[in-house]
Rosetta silent file (secondary structure, phi, psi, omega in degrees, C-alpha in Angstrom):
SEQUENCE: MSTETDWVYRVDEPHGSEGWRPHGDHPERWRGTVTTDDPKEDAEYVAALVVTDLVSEWDRRGAVHQHVRVIVWEDAEGTGPEDAALTVEIQPDIDGE
SCORE:     score description
SCORE:     0.000 S_00000001
   1 L     0.000  124.149 -179.418   14.009  123.222   84.926 S_00000001
   2 L   -82.086  137.883  176.650   16.487  121.777   82.458 S_00000001
   3 L  -106.465    9.658 -179.590   19.885  120.732   83.720 S_00000001
   4 L   -69.098  138.819  176.311   21.348  120.226   80.246 S_00000001
   5 E  -131.541  133.419  172.951   24.638  121.939   79.525 S_00000001
   6 E   -93.454  127.008  176.308   26.404  122.166   76.187 S_00000001
   7 E  -114.456  121.567 -179.102   30.173  121.869   76.429 S_00000001
   8 E  -101.737  133.425 -178.734   32.093  122.835   73.304 S_00000001
   9 E  -128.838  157.208  174.544   35.595  121.431   72.863 S_00000001
  10 E  -148.323  141.181  176.557   38.512  121.784   70.482 S_00000001
  11 E  -109.075  125.478  179.472   41.857  119.984   70.339 S_00000001
  12 E  -117.526  158.729  174.659   44.846  122.057   69.211 S_00000001
  13 E  -127.841  151.289 -179.776   48.484  121.195   68.600 S_00000001
  14 E   -68.191  146.470 -179.227   51.531  123.475   68.839 S_00000001
  15 L  -136.205   57.903  176.833   52.782  124.958   65.590 S_00000001
  16 H    57.560 -140.116 -176.716   56.110  126.574   66.429 S_00000001
  17 H   -69.836  -12.335  179.014   56.265  130.339   66.553 S_00000001
  18 H   -79.928   -6.675  179.381   52.799  130.545   64.979 S_00000001
  19 L    95.337 -128.844 -176.060   51.215  129.312   68.209 S_00000001
  20 E  -117.435  151.116  175.664   48.517  126.632   68.089 S_00000001
  21 E  -138.021  163.856  178.153   46.437  125.175   65.259 S_00000001
  22 E   -57.553  143.425 -174.583   43.640  122.592   65.085 S_00000001
  23 L   -75.973  137.120  167.581   44.886  119.052   65.709 S_00000001
  24 L    83.177  175.987  178.772   45.404  116.451   63.017 S_00000001
  25 L   -74.611  -22.597  179.337   44.763  115.987   59.332 S_00000001
  26 L  -126.639   76.320 -172.892   41.007  116.123   59.954 S_00000001
  27 H   -60.763  -23.547  177.925   40.577  118.846   62.579 S_00000001
  28 H   -63.804  -22.341  177.473   36.781  118.631   62.450 S_00000001
  29 H   -66.235  -28.035 -174.453   37.187  115.228   64.130 S_00000001
  30 H  -112.931   36.405  177.989   38.596  116.959   67.209 S_00000001
  31 E  -146.842  130.587 -179.423   36.068  119.763   67.553 S_00000001
  32 E   179.851 -164.462 -178.069   32.517  119.382   68.772 S_00000001
  33 E  -131.919  137.526  173.125   29.869  119.611   71.449 S_00000001
  34 E  -119.191  126.944  177.679   28.979  117.292   74.310 S_00000001
  35 E  -103.240  126.399  179.438   25.613  117.806   75.994 S_00000001
  36 E  -117.002  156.927  177.822   25.367  116.686   79.589 S_00000001
  37 L  -128.202   12.556  177.947   22.383  116.578   81.935 S_00000001
  38 L  -119.889  125.555 -178.805   24.133  115.835   85.220 S_00000001
  39 L   -56.870  -22.547  177.785   25.766  118.721   87.123 S_00000001
  40 L   -74.811  -18.149  179.494   28.678  116.376   87.951 S_00000001
  41 L   -89.993   82.446 -173.060   29.413  116.070   84.213 S_00000001
  42 L  -103.653 -162.287 -178.859   31.311  119.326   83.948 S_00000001
  43 H   -60.017  -37.753  177.956   34.196  120.654   81.836 S_00000001
  44 H   -63.667  -40.352  178.207   36.623  118.192   83.462 S_00000001
  45 H   -60.609  -46.670 -178.671   34.312  115.310   82.568 S_00000001
  46 H   -65.216  -43.416  178.099   34.153  116.438   78.925 S_00000001
  47 H   -60.203  -40.167  178.831   37.939  116.913   78.728 S_00000001
  48 H   -63.171  -39.960  176.503   38.400  113.399   80.130 S_00000001
  49 H   -60.596  -46.159 -177.929   36.108  111.977   77.423 S_00000001
  50 H   -66.241  -44.571  179.796   38.074  113.763   74.688 S_00000001
  51 H   -63.037  -41.882  177.910   41.477  112.768   76.105 S_00000001
  52 H   -59.752  -43.151  178.904   40.361  109.145   76.417 S_00000001
  53 H   -64.493  -44.089  178.293   39.250  109.200   72.776 S_00000001
  54 H   -58.797  -52.508 -177.085   42.538  110.787   71.658 S_00000001
  55 H   -63.246  -39.746  177.406   44.730  108.303   73.521 S_00000001
  56 H   -60.948  -42.450  179.409   42.610  105.368   72.314 S_00000001
  57 H   -66.842  -42.679  178.315   43.011  106.493   68.717 S_00000001
  58 H   -60.592  -44.654  179.886   46.764  106.982   69.093 S_00000001
  59 H   -64.366  -43.093 -178.825   47.096  103.516   70.658 S_00000001
  60 H   -62.479  -38.832 -179.179   44.885  101.891   68.012 S_00000001
  61 H   -85.613   -6.369 -177.213   46.934  103.436   65.197 S_00000001
  62 L    71.634   22.143 -178.054   50.226  102.708   66.927 S_00000001
  63 L   -83.764  153.848  174.472   50.963  106.423   66.858 S_00000001
  64 L   -72.046  139.851  176.139   53.234  108.205   69.291 S_00000001
  65 L   -62.241  139.969 -172.007   51.343  110.255   71.844 S_00000001
  66 L  -111.396  166.803  176.325   51.410  113.857   70.758 S_00000001
  67 L   -86.717  115.783 -179.849   51.584  117.289   72.339 S_00000001
  68 E  -143.057  167.343  168.547   48.051  118.715   72.316 S_00000001
  69 E  -132.294  142.454  177.524   45.721  120.831   74.371 S_00000001
  70 E  -109.360  122.675  179.842   42.029  120.256   74.898 S_00000001
  71 E  -111.394  132.112 -179.132   39.999  123.415   75.390 S_00000001
  72 E  -125.655  127.880  176.354   36.456  123.204   76.788 S_00000001
  73 E  -117.094  153.930  173.854   33.969  126.083   76.856 S_00000001
  74 E   -91.974  129.813  175.377   30.463  126.212   78.290 S_00000001
  75 L    78.908  -52.069 -175.957   27.685  126.888   75.734 S_00000001
  76 L  -149.149  151.074  179.464   29.768  128.223   72.804 S_00000001
  77 L   -66.473  134.641  176.897   33.321  128.112   71.506 S_00000001
  78 L   -96.749 -159.038 -177.594   35.413  131.042   72.599 S_00000001
  79 L   -90.644  -25.061 -179.420   38.610  132.431   71.174 S_00000001
  80 L   177.933 -165.117 -176.472   41.079  130.381   73.179 S_00000001
  81 H   -62.967  -24.395 -177.636   42.088  129.151   76.609 S_00000001
  82 H   -63.384  -24.976  179.128   41.709  132.611   78.119 S_00000001
  83 H  -117.004   18.197 -178.538   37.912  132.369   78.010 S_00000001
  84 L   -85.948  156.348  171.642   37.596  128.592   78.463 S_00000001
  85 L   -74.299  -30.423 -178.378   36.013  126.731   81.351 S_00000001
  86 E  -161.010  141.561  171.978   39.001  124.350   81.270 S_00000001
  87 E  -130.863  130.318  177.949   42.191  123.764   79.312 S_00000001
  88 E  -122.339  127.160  177.841   44.195  120.536   79.586 S_00000001
  89 E  -108.327  132.637  179.136   47.598  120.211   77.954 S_00000001
  90 E  -114.889  126.262  177.369   49.036  116.778   77.185 S_00000001
  91 L  -118.283  140.738  178.973   52.726  116.433   76.475 S_00000001
  92 L   -65.170  155.353  177.561   54.415  113.256   75.292 S_00000001
  93 L   -69.918  117.031 -176.186   56.745  111.494   77.675 S_00000001
  94 L   -70.567  -16.269  177.206   60.181  112.851   76.824 S_00000001
  95 L   -85.160   -7.951 -179.666   61.803  109.644   78.097 S_00000001
  96 L    75.513   14.618 -179.006   59.826  107.605   75.565 S_00000001
  97 L   -99.220    0.000    0.000   58.360  105.374   78.261 S_00000001
């Protein structure tokens, strides 16, 4: 019995009244699949990997942390957060600290 699970993720950013759009100048960079084989490596685990990668890239580039959401689905990408296994929204610190 295989315990592998495919988790599909996408990072979106707010786009005013138009809602959300794929994050960044190269949105394919922030869309993909993570395959796990440990039941403890669930949607939260995958979101944590993606958030860690995002924050590391922002820090490396000296960029300001941005407002984004990470959406994680099990097996295949859905239409949005309404059918996701997990959605995490990150907002920049409004105090600038």
